[in-house]
């Protein structure tokens, strides 16, 4: 499929739909919308369009079907699996003009345009005393539409769940151009196949989400945050499952290997934290609720668990400033890694008790294939982000050896009853590992679903499903 240039007549028709000032074919704009945060990839679309509403998107999809031109939905471009890359050129469809945020206080719900920035939505909810828990570290620039498309998680998923747990109803433009609603604005719904949840996590391959109805919670008033340094990284992973067995469900439970902390500290240079040379990893642990006494009791229970391991002095964040600094450090790790070297990030996830085995296995596979990895992530969910660092590795090894190592890492996660991605999606970069998690029958079902929604395979083609099934 080569659609690096579009027929002139089609461009004129696109202009008629979105208006001249919302169609861009200059190199700078195409390059800008040609990348997300996945490695160093850039696949510029042939044109970028910025429609105003679902109706315009519907007309674009109908036109694209006539010309058989691919369309790629583009949100905040913070994706880490290459879902928003226009790998075959075609139309890059930025949702950025659909960014409305309406909070429905009566029902504890929100009605959102897909381009609403996650943090702005969280803050709008907080202003009304309400809480939207999913909290991807990229919240300052990712969009709610992108979060739904990837089923994003983040630090608070361990207690509150991921994006799918908050989506009640969607408006979607199908690849063929019809506009549908997937469900109802209700907390319960046992009415037919669950189209809402089929759309969640479909990475822009089954439809373009144009409106989202989200559930909200009342906001909590208090939290306790602590940073626990471990002298052995595997013990930090062991401690994760032990916390739950002690009867506490933290609102965040994050793992950071030594390099992740060091690189984060260097990247920020305004967070003061003294880490002893012998420390190999940290757990950042938060409990939240409305009653300080209960939270302190839970924190004490966690401390009792921590003391069973080889740890250094625990840091309790006393002030809001300290809490913000620790969260900033955690949220910065991905950017800090990126600023150090070209890297590949694998979003492995296993049942949480298997985390120590996963970490040990990742390091052994790295030694076998000659790569260094920096690991961190949402340990409470068993979700370990494995960042494979290129450093001074030869291009040849990077291209030919590292993928073999990645395959072994995924084989390990699946053997531990885990899977390839916990929250970043499969997109472009992980699709050819899907055979590790699914057999031909399962992949065939997914392909058939894609075919029903998108008979001409024009909505975000070349994503999720492997090249050969
Ligand atoms: C520093 C950093 C930290 C991160 N931390 C986390 C984290 O803690 N947790 C987490 O889950 N993720 C995290 N991510 C990954 C990323 O932010 C999420 O995947 C996010 O959901 C992507 O949203 P986006 O708006 O940037 O989408 P994009 O990157 O623009 O697109 C992602 C996918 O969604 C599709 N899409 C976008 N909008 C729509 C729409 N309206 N309809 C249909 N499909 C659409 C695109 O086609 C693409 O396939 C992080 C990324 C970075 C760079």
Coordinates of C-alpha atoms and ligand atoms in Angstrom, one line a residue:
X1 CA 0.0 0.0 0.0
X2 CA 1.8 3.2 -1.1
X3 CA -0.1 6.3 -0.4
X4 CA 2.7 8.8 0.0
X5 CA 0.9 11.1 -2.4
X6 CA -2.8 11.4 -2.6
X7 CA -4.9 12.2 -5.8
X8 CA -5.3 16.0 -6.2
X9 CA -9.0 15.5 -6.5
X10 CA -9.2 13.8 -3.2
X11 CA -7.2 16.6 -1.5
X12 CA -9.7 19.1 -2.8
X13 CA -12.6 17.0 -1.4
X14 CA -10.9 16.7 1.9
X15 CA -10.5 20.5 1.9
X16 CA -14.2 20.8 1.3
X17 CA -14.9 18.7 4.4
X18 CA -12.5 20.3 6.9
X19 CA -11.9 23.7 5.4
X20 CA -8.7 25.0 3.9
X21 CA -7.2 26.0 7.2
X22 CA -7.5 22.6 8.7
X23 CA -5.7 20.6 6.0
X24 CA -1.9 20.6 6.0
X25 CA 0.5 19.1 3.4
X26 CA 3.7 21.0 4.2
X27 CA 6.7 18.9 5.3
X28 CA 7.1 20.5 8.7
X29 CA 3.5 19.6 9.8
X30 CA 3.6 16.1 8.3
X31 CA 6.9 15.4 10.0
X32 CA 5.5 16.7 13.3
X33 CA 2.5 14.4 13.1
X34 CA 4.7 11.6 11.8
X35 CA 6.1 10.6 15.2
X36 CA 5.0 9.6 18.6
X37 CA 7.3 8.7 21.6
X38 CA 8.1 5.3 20.1
X39 CA 11.9 4.9 19.7
X40 CA 13.1 7.2 16.9
X41 CA 10.5 6.4 14.3
X42 CA 9.0 9.0 11.9
X43 CA 6.3 8.0 9.4
X44 CA 4.8 11.3 8.1
X45 CA 1.2 11.1 6.8
X46 CA 0.7 12.4 3.2
X47 CA -1.7 15.1 4.6
X48 CA -2.8 16.0 8.1
X49 CA -6.4 16.9 8.7
X50 CA -8.0 18.4 11.8
X51 CA -11.7 17.9 11.6
X52 CA -14.1 19.8 13.9
X53 CA -16.6 17.1 14.8
X54 CA -17.9 13.5 14.2
X55 CA -19.8 14.5 11.1
X56 CA -16.6 15.7 9.4
X57 CA -14.8 12.6 10.5
X58 CA -17.6 10.5 9.1
X59 CA -17.3 12.2 5.7
X60 CA -13.5 11.7 5.7
X61 CA -13.9 8.0 6.3
X62 CA -16.4 7.7 3.5
X63 CA -14.1 9.5 1.1
X64 CA -11.1 7.4 2.3
X65 CA -13.1 4.2 1.5
X66 CA -13.8 5.4 -2.1
X67 CA -10.1 6.1 -2.7
X68 CA -8.8 3.2 -0.5
X69 CA -6.5 5.5 1.4
X70 CA -5.4 4.7 5.0
X71 CA -6.5 7.0 7.8
X72 CA -4.6 7.1 11.1
X73 CA -6.2 8.6 14.2
X74 CA -3.7 10.8 16.1
X75 CA -4.1 12.0 19.7
X76 CA -1.4 13.4 21.9
X77 CA 1.3 11.3 20.1
X78 CA 2.8 10.1 23.4
X79 CA 2.2 6.4 22.4
X80 CA 5.0 3.9 23.0
X81 CA 4.0 1.2 20.6
X82 CA 3.8 3.3 17.4
X83 CA 0.0 3.2 17.1
X84 CA -0.3 6.8 15.7
X85 CA 2.4 6.4 13.1
X86 CA 1.3 6.7 9.5
X87 CA 3.3 3.7 8.3
X88 CA 1.7 3.7 4.9
X89 CA 1.4 7.5 4.5
X90 CA -2.3 8.5 3.8
X91 CA -4.4 10.7 6.0
X92 CA -3.2 11.6 9.5
X93 CA -6.4 12.6 11.4
X94 CA -5.6 14.7 14.4
X95 CA -8.5 14.8 16.9
X96 CA -7.1 18.0 18.6
X97 CA -10.2 20.2 17.9
X98 CA -12.5 17.8 19.8
X99 CA -11.2 18.6 23.3
X100 CA -14.3 19.5 25.3
X101 CA -14.6 18.6 29.0
X102 CA -18.0 18.6 30.7
X103 CA -18.4 17.4 34.3
X104 CA -21.8 16.0 35.2
X105 CA -21.9 16.4 39.0
X106 CA -25.3 14.9 39.3
X107 CA -24.3 11.5 37.9
X108 CA -20.6 11.6 38.8
X109 CA -19.8 11.4 35.1
X110 CA -17.9 13.3 32.5
X111 CA -18.6 13.8 28.8
X112 CA -15.4 14.3 26.9
X113 CA -14.1 15.1 23.5
X114 CA -11.3 12.6 22.6
X115 CA -8.6 15.3 22.6
X116 CA -9.2 16.4 26.2
X117 CA -5.8 16.2 27.8
X118 CA -5.9 13.7 30.7
X119 CA -4.4 16.0 33.3
X120 CA -6.8 18.8 32.4
X121 CA -9.7 16.4 32.8
X122 CA -8.4 15.2 36.1
X123 CA -8.1 18.8 37.3
X124 CA -11.5 19.7 36.1
X125 CA -13.0 16.8 38.0
X126 CA -11.0 17.7 41.2
X127 CA -12.4 21.3 41.1
X128 CA -15.8 19.7 41.5
X129 CA -14.6 17.4 44.3
X130 CA -14.4 14.4 42.0
X131 CA -11.7 12.0 41.1
X132 CA -10.6 10.4 37.8
X133 CA -8.0 7.8 38.9
X134 CA -6.3 6.5 35.8
X135 CA -3.0 8.4 35.8
X136 CA -0.6 7.7 33.0
X137 CA 2.8 9.3 33.7
X138 CA 2.3 11.2 30.3
X139 CA -0.9 12.8 31.7
X140 CA 0.3 16.3 30.8
X141 CA 0.2 15.6 27.1
X142 CA -1.7 12.4 26.3
X143 CA -5.4 12.6 25.4
X144 CA -8.4 10.7 26.8
X145 CA -9.1 9.4 23.3
X146 CA -5.6 7.9 23.2
X147 CA -6.0 6.5 26.7
X148 CA -9.2 4.8 25.7
X149 CA -7.6 3.5 22.5
X150 CA -4.7 2.0 24.4
X151 CA -6.6 1.1 27.6
X152 CA -4.0 3.2 29.5
X153 CA -3.2 2.5 33.1
X154 CA -0.7 4.3 35.2
X155 CA 0.3 4.4 38.8
X156 CA -3.1 4.2 40.5
X157 CA -4.4 1.2 38.5
X158 CA -3.3 -1.1 41.3
X159 CA -6.2 0.1 43.5
X160 CA -8.6 1.8 41.0
X161 CA -8.2 -0.1 37.8
X162 CA -7.4 1.1 34.3
X163 CA -9.2 3.3 31.7
X164 CA -11.6 0.5 30.7
X165 CA -13.0 0.5 34.2
X166 CA -14.2 4.1 33.8
X167 CA -15.6 4.1 30.2
X168 CA -19.4 3.9 30.2
X169 CA -20.3 4.8 26.6
X170 CA -18.6 5.9 23.4
X171 CA -19.5 7.7 20.3
X172 CA -17.5 6.2 17.5
X173 CA -17.1 6.9 13.8
X174 CA -16.7 3.5 12.1
X175 CA -14.1 2.9 9.5
X176 CA -16.9 2.9 6.9
X177 CA -18.1 6.3 8.1
X178 CA -21.3 5.5 10.1
X179 CA -21.6 7.1 13.5
X180 CA -22.6 4.8 16.4
X181 CA -23.0 4.8 20.2
X182 CA -21.6 1.7 21.8
X183 CA -23.6 1.5 25.1
X184 CA -25.5 3.6 27.6
X185 CA -24.5 6.1 30.3
X186 CA -25.2 3.6 33.0
X187 CA -23.0 1.9 35.6
X188 CA -24.4 -1.5 34.8
X189 CA -25.2 -2.9 31.3
X190 CA -25.9 -6.4 30.4
X191 CA -27.4 -5.6 27.0
X192 CA -25.9 -7.5 24.1
X193 CA -22.3 -7.8 23.1
X194 CA -20.1 -5.2 24.8
X195 CA -19.1 -2.9 21.9
X196 CA -17.8 -0.3 24.4
X197 CA -15.1 -2.6 25.7
X198 CA -14.3 -3.9 22.2
X199 CA -13.4 -0.4 21.3
X200 CA -11.3 0.2 24.4
X201 CA -7.8 -0.9 23.7
X202 CA -8.4 -1.3 19.9
X203 CA -5.7 1.2 19.2
X204 CA -7.6 3.2 16.5
X205 CA -8.1 0.1 14.3
X206 CA -11.8 -0.4 14.7
X207 CA -13.2 3.1 14.9
X208 CA -12.4 6.8 15.7
X209 CA -13.7 7.7 19.1
X210 CA -15.4 11.1 19.0
X211 CA -17.0 11.2 22.5
X212 CA -16.4 9.4 25.7
X213 CA -18.7 9.2 28.8
X214 CA -16.5 8.4 31.9
X215 CA -17.4 7.4 35.4
X216 CA -16.0 9.5 38.2
X217 CA -15.4 8.8 41.9
X218 CA -15.7 11.2 44.9
X219 CA -12.2 12.5 45.6
X220 CA -10.1 11.2 48.6
X221 CA -8.8 13.7 51.1
X222 CA -5.6 12.1 52.4
X223 CA -2.7 10.0 51.3
X224 CA 0.6 8.8 52.7
X225 CA 3.6 8.4 50.4
X226 CA 6.9 6.6 51.2
X227 CA 10.0 5.7 49.2
X228 CA 11.7 2.4 50.3
X229 CA 15.3 1.8 49.2
X230 CA 16.3 -1.9 48.7
X231 CA 19.8 -3.3 48.7
X232 CA 18.6 -6.1 46.3
X233 CA 16.4 -5.4 43.3
X234 CA 14.8 -8.8 43.3
X235 CA 13.8 -8.4 47.0
X236 CA 12.0 -5.1 46.0
X237 CA 10.0 -7.2 43.6
X238 CA 9.3 -9.9 46.2
X239 CA 8.1 -7.3 48.7
X240 CA 5.3 -6.3 46.2
X241 CA 3.2 -9.4 46.6
X242 CA 4.0 -9.5 50.3
X243 CA 2.2 -6.2 50.8
X244 CA -1.1 -7.5 49.4
X245 CA -0.7 -10.7 51.4
X246 CA -0.5 -8.5 54.5
X247 CA -4.0 -7.2 53.7
X248 CA -3.2 -3.7 52.3
X249 CA -4.1 -2.5 48.8
X250 CA -1.9 0.6 48.1
X251 CA -3.2 3.3 45.8
X252 CA 0.2 3.2 44.0
X253 CA 3.1 0.7 44.2
X254 CA 5.9 1.6 41.8
X255 CA 9.3 -0.1 41.2
X256 CA 12.4 1.7 40.0
X257 CA 15.7 0.1 39.4
X258 CA 18.8 2.0 40.5
X259 CA 19.6 3.4 37.0
X260 CA 16.0 4.6 36.6
X261 CA 16.3 6.7 39.8
X262 CA 19.8 7.9 38.9
X263 CA 18.9 8.9 35.4
X264 CA 15.7 10.6 36.6
X265 CA 17.7 12.6 39.2
X266 CA 20.2 13.7 36.6
X267 CA 17.4 14.6 34.2
X268 CA 15.6 16.8 36.7
X269 CA 18.5 18.2 38.7
X270 CA 16.3 19.9 41.2
X271 CA 15.2 16.9 43.3
X272 CA 17.3 16.2 46.3
X273 CA 17.6 12.6 47.2
X274 CA 20.7 10.9 48.6
X275 CA 20.9 7.3 47.5
X276 CA 23.5 5.0 49.0
X277 CA 25.9 3.3 46.5
X278 CA 24.7 -0.1 47.6
X279 CA 21.0 0.6 46.9
X280 CA 19.8 -1.4 43.9
X281 CA 16.1 -0.4 43.6
X282 CA 13.2 1.5 45.2
X283 CA 9.5 1.0 45.8
X284 CA 7.4 4.1 45.8
X285 CA 4.3 3.3 47.8
X286 CA 1.1 5.3 48.4
X287 CA -2.0 4.6 50.4
X288 CA -5.0 6.9 50.1
X289 CA -8.4 7.4 51.7
X290 CA -10.4 9.8 53.9
X291 CA -9.3 8.9 57.4
X292 CA -5.6 9.6 58.4
X293 CA -5.7 7.1 61.3
X294 CA -6.5 4.2 58.9
X295 CA -3.8 5.3 56.5
X296 CA -1.2 5.5 59.2
X297 CA -2.2 2.0 60.3
X298 CA -1.9 0.7 56.7
X299 CA 1.5 2.4 56.4
X300 CA 2.6 0.7 59.5
X301 CA 1.5 -2.7 58.2
X302 CA 3.5 -2.0 55.0
X303 CA 6.5 -1.1 57.1
X304 CA 6.2 -4.4 59.0
X305 CA 6.4 -6.1 55.6
X306 CA 9.4 -4.0 54.4
X307 CA 11.4 -4.9 57.5
X308 CA 11.4 -8.5 56.4
X309 CA 13.7 -7.4 53.6
X310 CA 17.2 -5.9 53.3
X311 CA 16.3 -2.2 53.1
X312 CA 17.8 1.2 53.9
X313 CA 16.0 4.0 55.7
X314 CA 12.5 4.7 54.4
X315 CA 11.7 8.2 53.3
X316 CA 8.2 9.5 54.2
X317 CA 7.1 12.5 52.1
X318 CA 5.9 15.0 54.8
X319 CA 4.8 17.9 52.7
X320 CA 2.9 18.3 49.4
X321 CA 6.2 19.6 47.9
X322 CA 8.0 16.4 48.8
X323 CA 5.2 14.3 47.5
X324 CA 5.2 16.2 44.2
X325 CA 9.0 15.9 43.9
X326 CA 8.8 12.1 44.3
X327 CA 6.0 11.8 41.8
X328 CA 7.8 14.0 39.4
X329 CA 10.9 11.8 39.7
X330 CA 8.8 8.7 39.0
X331 CA 7.0 10.3 36.1
X332 CA 10.2 11.5 34.5
X333 CA 11.9 8.2 34.3
X334 CA 10.7 7.4 30.7
X335 CA 11.9 10.8 29.4
X336 CA 15.2 10.4 31.3
X337 CA 15.9 7.1 29.7
X338 CA 15.0 8.5 26.3
X339 CA 17.4 11.4 26.7
X340 CA 20.3 9.0 27.5
X341 CA 20.2 6.6 24.6
X342 CA 18.1 5.1 21.8
X343 CA 16.1 2.4 23.5
X344 CA 13.3 -0.1 23.0
X345 CA 10.6 -0.3 25.7
X346 CA 8.8 -3.6 26.4
X347 CA 5.7 -3.3 28.5
X348 CA 5.8 -6.8 30.1
X349 CA 3.1 -7.8 32.6
X350 CA 2.9 -11.0 34.8
X351 CA 0.9 -12.0 37.9
X352 CA 2.6 -9.9 40.6
X353 CA 4.1 -12.8 42.5
X354 CA 6.1 -13.7 39.4
X355 CA 7.8 -10.3 39.3
X356 CA 11.1 -11.4 40.8
X357 CA 11.4 -14.3 38.3
X358 CA 10.6 -11.9 35.5
X359 CA 13.3 -9.4 36.6
X360 CA 15.9 -12.1 37.0
X361 CA 15.0 -13.6 33.6
X362 CA 15.2 -10.2 31.8
X363 CA 18.7 -9.6 33.2
X364 CA 19.9 -13.1 32.2
X365 CA 18.5 -12.6 28.6
X366 CA 20.2 -9.2 28.5
X367 CA 23.5 -10.9 29.3
X368 CA 23.0 -13.6 26.7
X369 CA 22.3 -11.0 23.9
X370 CA 24.7 -8.3 25.2
X371 CA 22.2 -5.6 26.1
X372 CA 21.7 -3.5 29.2
X373 CA 18.2 -2.9 30.5
X374 CA 16.7 -0.4 32.8
X375 CA 13.5 -1.7 34.5
X376 CA 10.8 0.3 36.3
X377 CA 7.0 0.3 36.3
X378 CA 3.7 -0.3 38.0
X379 CA 4.9 -3.3 40.2
X380 CA 1.6 -3.5 42.1
X381 CA 0.0 -4.6 38.7
X382 CA 2.9 -6.9 37.9
X383 CA 3.7 -4.5 35.1
X384 CA 7.4 -4.0 34.4
X385 CA 8.6 -1.6 31.7
X386 CA 11.8 -3.1 30.4
X387 CA 13.9 -0.4 28.6
X388 CA 16.6 -2.0 26.4
X389 CA 19.4 0.5 26.0
X390 CA 21.3 0.8 22.7
X391 CA 24.2 2.7 24.2
X392 CA 27.3 1.8 22.1
X393 CA 25.9 -1.5 20.8
X394 CA 26.5 -1.9 17.0
X395 CA 23.6 -1.2 14.6
X396 CA 23.9 -4.8 13.4
X397 CA 23.3 -6.2 16.9
X398 CA 20.6 -3.7 17.7
X399 CA 18.8 -4.8 14.5
X400 CA 19.4 -8.5 14.5
X401 CA 20.2 -9.7 18.0
X402 CA 18.0 -7.6 20.3
X403 CA 14.7 -8.7 18.7
X404 CA 15.8 -12.3 19.5
X405 CA 16.3 -11.2 23.1
X406 CA 12.9 -9.4 23.1
X407 CA 11.2 -12.6 21.8
X408 CA 12.8 -14.5 24.7
X409 CA 11.6 -11.9 27.2
X410 CA 8.0 -12.2 25.9
X411 CA 8.2 -16.0 25.9
X412 CA 9.2 -15.8 29.5
X413 CA 6.3 -13.5 30.4
X414 CA 3.8 -15.8 28.7
X415 CA 5.3 -18.9 30.4
X416 CA 4.7 -17.0 33.7
X417 CA 1.0 -16.6 32.7
X418 CA 1.6 -13.0 31.8
X419 CA 1.4 -11.2 28.4
X420 CA 3.2 -8.8 26.1
X421 CA 1.6 -5.5 27.1
X422 CA 0.0 -4.2 30.2
X423 CA -0.9 -0.7 29.1
X424 CA 1.1 0.6 26.1
X425 CA -0.5 -1.6 23.4
X426 CA 0.9 -3.6 20.6
X427 CA 0.7 -1.0 17.7
X428 CA 3.4 -1.2 15.1
X429 CA 6.5 -2.3 17.2
X430 CA 5.2 -5.4 19.0
X431 CA 2.8 -6.9 16.4
X432 CA 5.2 -9.5 15.2
X433 CA 5.5 -11.0 18.7
X434 CA 1.7 -11.6 18.9
X435 CA 2.2 -15.2 17.9
X436 CA 3.8 -15.8 21.4
X437 CA 0.6 -14.8 23.2
X438 CA -2.0 -16.1 20.7
X439 CA -2.4 -19.1 18.4
X440 CA -3.6 -18.9 14.8
X441 CA -7.2 -19.5 15.8
X442 CA -7.2 -16.5 18.2
X443 CA -5.4 -14.3 15.8
X444 CA -7.8 -15.4 13.0
X445 CA -10.7 -14.3 15.2
X446 CA -9.1 -10.9 15.8
X447 CA -8.5 -10.5 12.0
X448 CA -12.1 -11.4 11.3
X449 CA -13.3 -8.8 13.7
X450 CA -11.1 -6.2 12.0
X451 CA -12.5 -7.3 8.7
X452 CA -16.2 -6.8 9.8
X453 CA -15.5 -3.3 11.0
X454 CA -13.1 -2.3 8.3
X455 CA -13.7 -4.3 5.1
X456 CA -11.2 -2.2 3.1
X457 CA -8.5 -2.2 5.8
X458 CA -8.1 1.5 5.7
X459 CA -8.3 2.5 9.4
X460 CA -4.8 2.3 10.9
X461 CA -3.7 -0.7 8.9
X462 CA -0.5 -2.6 9.8
X463 CA -1.1 -2.3 13.6
X464 CA -1.8 -5.0 16.3
X465 CA -2.1 -8.0 14.0
X466 CA 1.1 -9.7 12.9
X467 CA 2.2 -9.4 9.2
X468 CA 1.8 -13.2 8.8
X469 CA -0.9 -15.2 10.6
Ligands
LIG1 C1 6.8 9.7 29.3 C2 5.7 8.8 29.1 C3 5.0 8.2 30.1 C4 4.0 7.3 29.9 N1 3.4 6.7 31.0 C5 2.3 5.9 30.8 C6 1.6 5.3 31.9 O1 2.0 5.5 33.0 N2 0.6 4.5 31.6 C7 0.2 4.2 30.3 O2 -0.8 3.5 30.2 N3 0.8 4.8 29.3 C8 1.8 5.6 29.4 N4 2.5 6.1 28.4 C9 2.0 5.8 27.0 C10 1.0 6.8 26.4 O3 1.0 8.0 27.0 C11 -0.4 6.2 26.4 O4 -0.4 5.1 25.6 C12 -1.5 7.2 26.0 O5 -2.7 6.5 26.2 C13 -1.4 7.6 24.5 O6 -2.3 8.7 24.4 P1 -2.1 9.7 23.2 O7 -3.2 10.7 23.2 O8 -0.7 10.3 23.2 O9 -2.3 8.8 21.9 P2 -1.4 8.6 20.6 O10 0.0 8.3 20.9 O11 -1.7 9.8 19.7 O12 -2.2 7.4 19.9 C14 -2.2 6.2 20.6 C15 -3.1 5.2 19.8 O13 -4.4 5.6 20.0 C16 -5.1 5.8 18.8 N5 -6.0 6.9 19.0 C17 -5.7 8.2 19.5 N6 -6.9 8.9 19.5 C18 -7.9 8.1 19.1 C19 -9.3 8.3 18.9 N7 -9.9 9.4 19.2 N8 -10.0 7.2 18.4 C20 -9.4 6.1 18.1 N9 -8.1 5.9 18.2 C21 -7.3 6.9 18.7 C22 -4.0 6.1 17.8 O14 -4.3 5.7 16.5 C23 -2.9 5.2 18.3 O15 -3.1 3.9 17.9 C24 3.5 7.0 28.6 C25 4.2 7.7 27.5 C26 5.2 8.5 27.7 C27 5.9 9.2 26.6

